[in-house]
Short mmCIF file of C-alpha atoms in Angstrom, two decimals:
data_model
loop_
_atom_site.label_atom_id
_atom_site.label_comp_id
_atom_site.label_asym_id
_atom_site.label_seq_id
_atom_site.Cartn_x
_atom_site.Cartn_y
_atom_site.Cartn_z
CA UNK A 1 0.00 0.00 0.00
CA UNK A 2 1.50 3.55 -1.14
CA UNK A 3 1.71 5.58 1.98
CA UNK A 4 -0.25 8.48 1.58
CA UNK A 5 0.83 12.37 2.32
CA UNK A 6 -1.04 13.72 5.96
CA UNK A 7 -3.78 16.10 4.64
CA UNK A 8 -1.78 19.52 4.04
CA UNK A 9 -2.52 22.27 7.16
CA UNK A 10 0.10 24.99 6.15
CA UNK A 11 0.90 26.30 2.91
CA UNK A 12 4.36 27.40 2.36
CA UNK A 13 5.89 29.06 -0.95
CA UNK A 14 9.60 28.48 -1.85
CA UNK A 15 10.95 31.68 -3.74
CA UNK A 16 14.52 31.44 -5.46
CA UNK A 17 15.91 32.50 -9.25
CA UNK A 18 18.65 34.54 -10.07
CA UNK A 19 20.08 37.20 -8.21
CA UNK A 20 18.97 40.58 -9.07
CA UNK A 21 14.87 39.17 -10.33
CA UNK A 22 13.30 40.69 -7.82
CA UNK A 23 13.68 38.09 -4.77
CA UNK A 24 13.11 41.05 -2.41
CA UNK A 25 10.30 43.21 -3.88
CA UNK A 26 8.69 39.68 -3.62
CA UNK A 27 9.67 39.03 0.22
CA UNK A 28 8.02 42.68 1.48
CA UNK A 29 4.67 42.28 -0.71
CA UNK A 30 4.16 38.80 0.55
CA UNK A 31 5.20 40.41 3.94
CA UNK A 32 2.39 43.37 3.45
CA UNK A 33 -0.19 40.38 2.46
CA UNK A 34 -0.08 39.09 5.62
CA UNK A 35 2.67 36.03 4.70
CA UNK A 36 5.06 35.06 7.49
CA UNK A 37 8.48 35.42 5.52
CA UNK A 38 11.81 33.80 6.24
CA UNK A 39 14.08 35.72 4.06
CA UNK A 40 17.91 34.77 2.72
CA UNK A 41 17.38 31.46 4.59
CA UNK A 42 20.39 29.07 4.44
CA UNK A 43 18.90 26.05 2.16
CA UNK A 44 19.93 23.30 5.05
CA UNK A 45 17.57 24.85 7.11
CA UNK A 46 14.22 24.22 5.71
CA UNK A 47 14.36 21.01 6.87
CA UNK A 48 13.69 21.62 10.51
CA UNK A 49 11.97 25.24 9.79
CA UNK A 50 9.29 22.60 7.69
CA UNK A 51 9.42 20.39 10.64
CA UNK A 52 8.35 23.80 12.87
CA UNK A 53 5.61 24.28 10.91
CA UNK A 54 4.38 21.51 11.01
CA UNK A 55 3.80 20.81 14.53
CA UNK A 56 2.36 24.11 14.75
CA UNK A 57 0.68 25.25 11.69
CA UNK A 58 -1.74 27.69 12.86
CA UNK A 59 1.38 29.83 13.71
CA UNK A 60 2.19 29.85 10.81
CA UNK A 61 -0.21 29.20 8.51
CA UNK A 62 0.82 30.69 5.04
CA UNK A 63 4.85 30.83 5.29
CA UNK A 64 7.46 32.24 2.35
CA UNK A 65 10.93 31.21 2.32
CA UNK A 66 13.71 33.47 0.37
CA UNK A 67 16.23 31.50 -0.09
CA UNK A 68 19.39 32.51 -2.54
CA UNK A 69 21.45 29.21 -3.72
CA UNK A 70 25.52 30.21 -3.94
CA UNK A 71 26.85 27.51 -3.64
CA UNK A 72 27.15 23.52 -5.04
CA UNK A 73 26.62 21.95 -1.24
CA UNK A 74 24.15 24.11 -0.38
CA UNK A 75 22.45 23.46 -3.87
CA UNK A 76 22.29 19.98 -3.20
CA UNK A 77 21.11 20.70 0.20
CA UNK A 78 18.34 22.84 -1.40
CA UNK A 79 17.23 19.44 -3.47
CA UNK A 80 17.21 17.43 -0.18
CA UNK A 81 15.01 19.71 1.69
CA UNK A 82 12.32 19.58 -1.26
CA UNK A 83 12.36 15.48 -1.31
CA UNK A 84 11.11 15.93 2.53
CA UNK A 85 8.63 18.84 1.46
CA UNK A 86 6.88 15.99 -0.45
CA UNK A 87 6.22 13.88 2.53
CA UNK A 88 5.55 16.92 4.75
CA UNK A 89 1.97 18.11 5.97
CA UNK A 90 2.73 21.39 3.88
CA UNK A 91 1.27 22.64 0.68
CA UNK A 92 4.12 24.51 -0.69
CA UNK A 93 5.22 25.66 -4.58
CA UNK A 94 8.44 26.86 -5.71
CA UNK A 95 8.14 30.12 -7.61
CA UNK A 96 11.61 30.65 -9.70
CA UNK A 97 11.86 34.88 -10.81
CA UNK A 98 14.33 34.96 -13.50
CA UNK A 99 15.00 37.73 -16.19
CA UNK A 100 16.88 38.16 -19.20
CA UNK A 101 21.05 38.99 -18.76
CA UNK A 102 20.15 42.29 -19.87
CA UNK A 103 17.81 43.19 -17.46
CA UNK A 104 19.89 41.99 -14.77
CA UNK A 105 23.02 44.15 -15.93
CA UNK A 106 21.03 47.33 -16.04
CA UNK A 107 19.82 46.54 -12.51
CA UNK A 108 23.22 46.06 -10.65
CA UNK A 109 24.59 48.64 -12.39
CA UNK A 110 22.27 50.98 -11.76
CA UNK A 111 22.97 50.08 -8.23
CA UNK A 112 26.60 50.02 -8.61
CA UNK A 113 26.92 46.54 -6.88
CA UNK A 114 28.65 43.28 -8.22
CA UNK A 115 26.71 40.06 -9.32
CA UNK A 116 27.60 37.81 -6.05
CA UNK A 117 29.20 34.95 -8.44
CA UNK A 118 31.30 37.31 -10.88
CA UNK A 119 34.38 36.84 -8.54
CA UNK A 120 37.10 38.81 -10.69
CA UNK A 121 34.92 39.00 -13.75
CA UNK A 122 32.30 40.91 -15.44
CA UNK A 123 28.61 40.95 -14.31
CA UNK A 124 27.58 38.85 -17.20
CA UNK A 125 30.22 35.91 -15.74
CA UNK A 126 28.36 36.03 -12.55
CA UNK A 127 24.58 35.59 -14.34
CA UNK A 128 26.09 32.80 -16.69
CA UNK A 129 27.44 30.71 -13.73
CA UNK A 130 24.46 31.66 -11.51
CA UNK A 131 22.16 30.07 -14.67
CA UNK A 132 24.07 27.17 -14.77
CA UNK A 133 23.94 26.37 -11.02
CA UNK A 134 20.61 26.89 -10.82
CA UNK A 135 19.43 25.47 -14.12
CA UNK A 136 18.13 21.86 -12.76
CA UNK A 137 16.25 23.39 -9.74
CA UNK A 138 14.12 25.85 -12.55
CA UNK A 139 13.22 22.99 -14.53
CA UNK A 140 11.69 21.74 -11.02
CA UNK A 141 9.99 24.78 -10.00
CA UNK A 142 6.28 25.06 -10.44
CA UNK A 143 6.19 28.68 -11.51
CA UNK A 144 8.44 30.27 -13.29
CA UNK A 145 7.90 34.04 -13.12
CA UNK A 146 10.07 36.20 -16.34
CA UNK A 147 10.78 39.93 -14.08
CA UNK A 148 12.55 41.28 -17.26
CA UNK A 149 9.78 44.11 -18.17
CA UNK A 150 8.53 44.75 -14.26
CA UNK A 151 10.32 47.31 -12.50
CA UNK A 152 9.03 46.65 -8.75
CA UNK A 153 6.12 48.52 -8.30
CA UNK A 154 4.82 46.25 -11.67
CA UNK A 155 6.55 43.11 -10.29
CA UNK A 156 5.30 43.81 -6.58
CA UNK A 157 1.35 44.10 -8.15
CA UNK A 158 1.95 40.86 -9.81
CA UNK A 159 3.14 39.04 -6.49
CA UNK A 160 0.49 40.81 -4.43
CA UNK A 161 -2.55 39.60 -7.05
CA UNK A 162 -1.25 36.49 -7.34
CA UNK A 163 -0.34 35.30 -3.40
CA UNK A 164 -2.56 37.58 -1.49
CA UNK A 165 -3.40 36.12 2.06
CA UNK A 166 -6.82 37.27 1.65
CA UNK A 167 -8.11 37.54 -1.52
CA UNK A 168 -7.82 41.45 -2.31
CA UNK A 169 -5.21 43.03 -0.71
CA UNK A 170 -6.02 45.02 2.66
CA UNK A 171 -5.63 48.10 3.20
CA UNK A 172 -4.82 49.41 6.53
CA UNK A 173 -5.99 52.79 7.64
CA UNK A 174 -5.40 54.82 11.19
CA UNK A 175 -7.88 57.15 11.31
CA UNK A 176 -6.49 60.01 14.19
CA UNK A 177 -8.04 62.24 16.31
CA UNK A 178 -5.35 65.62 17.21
CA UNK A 179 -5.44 68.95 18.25
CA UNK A 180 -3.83 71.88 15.90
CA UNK A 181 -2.37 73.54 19.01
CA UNK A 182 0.23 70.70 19.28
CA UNK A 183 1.32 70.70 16.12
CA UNK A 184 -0.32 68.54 13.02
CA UNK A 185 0.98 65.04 12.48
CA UNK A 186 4.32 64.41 10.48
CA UNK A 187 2.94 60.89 8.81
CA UNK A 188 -0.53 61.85 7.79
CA UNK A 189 -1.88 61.23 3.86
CA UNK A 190 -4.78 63.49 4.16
CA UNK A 191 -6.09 65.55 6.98
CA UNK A 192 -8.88 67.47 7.77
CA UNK A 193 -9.94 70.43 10.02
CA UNK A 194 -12.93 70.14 11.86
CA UNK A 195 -12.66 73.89 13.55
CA UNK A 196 -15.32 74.98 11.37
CA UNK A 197 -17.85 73.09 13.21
CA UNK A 198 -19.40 74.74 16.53
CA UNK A 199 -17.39 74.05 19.71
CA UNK A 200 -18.76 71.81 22.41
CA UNK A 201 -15.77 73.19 24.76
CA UNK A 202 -17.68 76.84 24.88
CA UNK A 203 -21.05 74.66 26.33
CA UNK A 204 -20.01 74.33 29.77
CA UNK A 205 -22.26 70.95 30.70
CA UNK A 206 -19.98 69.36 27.87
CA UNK A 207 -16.69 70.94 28.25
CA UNK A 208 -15.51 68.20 30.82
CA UNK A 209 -16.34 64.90 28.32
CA UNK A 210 -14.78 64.20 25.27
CA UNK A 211 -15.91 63.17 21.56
CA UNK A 212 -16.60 59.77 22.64
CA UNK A 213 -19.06 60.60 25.46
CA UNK A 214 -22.90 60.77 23.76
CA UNK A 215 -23.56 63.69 24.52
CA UNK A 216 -20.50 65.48 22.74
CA UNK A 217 -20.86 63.11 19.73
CA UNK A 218 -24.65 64.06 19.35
CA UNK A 219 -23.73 67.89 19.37
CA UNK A 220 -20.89 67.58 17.43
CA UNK A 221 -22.49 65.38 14.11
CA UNK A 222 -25.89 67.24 15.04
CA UNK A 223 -24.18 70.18 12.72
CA UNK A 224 -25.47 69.91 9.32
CA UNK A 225 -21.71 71.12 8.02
CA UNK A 226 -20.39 68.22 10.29
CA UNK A 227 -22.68 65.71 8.48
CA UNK A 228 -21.84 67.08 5.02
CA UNK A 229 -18.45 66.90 5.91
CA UNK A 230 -18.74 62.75 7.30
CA UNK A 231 -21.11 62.35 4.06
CA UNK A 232 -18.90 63.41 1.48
CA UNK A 233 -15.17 62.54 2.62
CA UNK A 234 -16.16 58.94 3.43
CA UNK A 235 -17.85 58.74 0.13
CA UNK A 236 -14.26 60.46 -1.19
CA UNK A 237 -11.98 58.20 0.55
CA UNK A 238 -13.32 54.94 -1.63
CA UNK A 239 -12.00 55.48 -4.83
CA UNK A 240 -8.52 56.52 -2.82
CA UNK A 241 -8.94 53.13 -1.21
CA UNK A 242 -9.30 51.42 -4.45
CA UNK A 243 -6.50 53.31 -5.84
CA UNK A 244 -4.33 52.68 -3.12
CA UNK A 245 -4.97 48.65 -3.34
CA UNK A 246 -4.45 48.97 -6.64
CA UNK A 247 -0.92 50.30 -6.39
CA UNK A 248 -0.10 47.97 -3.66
CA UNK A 249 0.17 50.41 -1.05
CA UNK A 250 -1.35 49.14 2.57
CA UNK A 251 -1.19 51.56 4.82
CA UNK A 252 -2.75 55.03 4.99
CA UNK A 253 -3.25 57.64 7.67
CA UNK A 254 -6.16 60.09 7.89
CA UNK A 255 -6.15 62.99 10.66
CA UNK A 256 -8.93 64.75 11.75
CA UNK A 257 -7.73 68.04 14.00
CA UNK A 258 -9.50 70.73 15.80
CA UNK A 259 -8.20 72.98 18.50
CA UNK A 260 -7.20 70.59 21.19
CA UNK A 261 -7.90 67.42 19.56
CA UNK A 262 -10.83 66.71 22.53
CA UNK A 263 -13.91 67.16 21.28
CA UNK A 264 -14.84 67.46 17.88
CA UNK A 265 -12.03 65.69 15.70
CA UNK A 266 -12.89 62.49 18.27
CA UNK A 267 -16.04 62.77 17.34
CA UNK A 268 -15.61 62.51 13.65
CA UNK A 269 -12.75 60.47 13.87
CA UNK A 270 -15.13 57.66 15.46
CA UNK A 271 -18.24 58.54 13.05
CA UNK A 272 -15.44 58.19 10.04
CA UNK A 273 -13.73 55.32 11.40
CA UNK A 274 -17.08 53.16 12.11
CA UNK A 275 -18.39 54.15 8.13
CA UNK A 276 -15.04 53.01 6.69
CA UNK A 277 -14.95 49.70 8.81
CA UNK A 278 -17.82 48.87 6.46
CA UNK A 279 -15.65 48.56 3.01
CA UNK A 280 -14.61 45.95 1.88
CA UNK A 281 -10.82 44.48 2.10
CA UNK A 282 -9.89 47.46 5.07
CA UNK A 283 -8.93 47.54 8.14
CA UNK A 284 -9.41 50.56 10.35
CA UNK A 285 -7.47 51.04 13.63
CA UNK A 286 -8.56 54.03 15.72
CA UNK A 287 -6.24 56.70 17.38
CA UNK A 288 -6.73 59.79 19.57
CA UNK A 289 -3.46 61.14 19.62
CA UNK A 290 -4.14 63.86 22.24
CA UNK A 291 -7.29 62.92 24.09
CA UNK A 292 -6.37 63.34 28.09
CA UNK A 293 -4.26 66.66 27.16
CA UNK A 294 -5.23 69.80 29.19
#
């Protein structure tokens, strides 16, 4: 009786090719899809990092592995580690990036670094020998990805669409709260000023509470400017969203500021915050950057 694999419970992707295809862009957009990612990893140790995961795949449920093949032991060491991957709980793929000697020449030299095999040679030495080493293991990949006409915001869309943890990639806004009278913050993408709406600190029953308390929030999103304001910039905000997951980038930050950051730009801040919780594919994490200031 042929023994049969254990039913797979992690799913691990293997990602080599030839130095200078984009091994890197790869490793941070898997990283910003929620992938747990082992990069430059020494070939002899997938073994035991396959025998981790393994015993505890929850931890790690989707895990990539960069691993950059130099030498002839460690090449055989690489072919090894894949035999056990086939008797292994694990779901994994090799994905080979390779591109054409030409791209790779205009890459290193536009960074002004040598090929890692060209020794005393030219660039083009280093690629040839790097090809030949590595020649068996891309006939045995299961994808083999051509980076030659990417540059990496095209190559890091491809990697994103094609090994997203999710589905569609996330994007991941902080919506803050702040007050203008200590100073705006230095990492927003967009901000708004909410001083135009009446002032709950000059209404002395609510000067002592703060946007989240009821009573402030009512007052505050009460004002028909305030509502116009919620209306329209949430409504604004989704085809930046769409945009933004369309060029791969995950992470946004939207400040809201009024005077001291108490009262009204909490109030918003939570009113915005719960509306874009509701889209699809984003995550919203809350932030009131000066709430508890006198």
């Amino acid at each position: 009786m042929v023994p049969q694999k254990p039913a797979a419970q992690s799913e691990m992707l293997v990602i080599t090719g030839i130095s200078g295809a984009g091994r890197s862009t790869a490793a941070h957009t898997l990283e910003d899809n929620g992938w747990y990612v082992v990069d430059n990893l020494p070939p002899q140790m997938l073994t035991p990092l396959v025998d981790l995961v393994a015993r505890s795949p929850k931890a790690m449920p989707r895990l990539a592995v960069i691993i950059d093949i130099r030498g002839t032991a460690l090449f055989e060491n690489f072919r090894e580690a894949l035999d056990v991957l086939n008797a292994a709980p694990v779901e994994y793929t090799v994905l080979f990036l390779d591109a054409s000697d030409q791209a790779i020449i205009a890459r290193y030299e536009a960074q002004r670094r040598p090929h890692p095999l060209q020794g005393e040679g030219r660039i083009l030495d280093g690629i040839h020998a790097e090809r030949e080493l590595l020649a068996d293991l891309k006939r045995r990949a299961d994808v083999v990805l051509d980076t030659s006409e990417y540059n990496v915001h095209e190559l890091s869309k491809v990697i994103s669409r094609t090994y997203s943890a999710t589905g569609p990639s996330v994007v991941n806004l902080t919506v803050m709260s702040f007050g203008f009278k200590y100073g705006v913050p230095a990492d927003a993408n967009f901000m708004a000023d909410m001083r135009f709406v009446p002032n709950p600190h000059w209404v002395p029953a609510l000067r002592p509470k703060t946007g989240q308390d009821p009573e402030v929030r009512d007052f505050v999103l009460k004002d028909s400017g305030a509502q116009t304001f919620v209306d329209q910039y949430a409504e604004a905000l989704k085809p930046v969203i769409a945009g933004y997951r369309s060029e791969n980038k995950h992470y946004a930050t939207i400040a809201i500021g009024c005077t001291g950051g108490k009262h009204r730009s909490v109030a918003v801040t939570e009113e915005l915050a719960r509306r874009l919780k509701g889209l699809p594919n984003v995550t919203v994490n809350v932030q009131h950057r000066d709430l508890g200031r006198e």
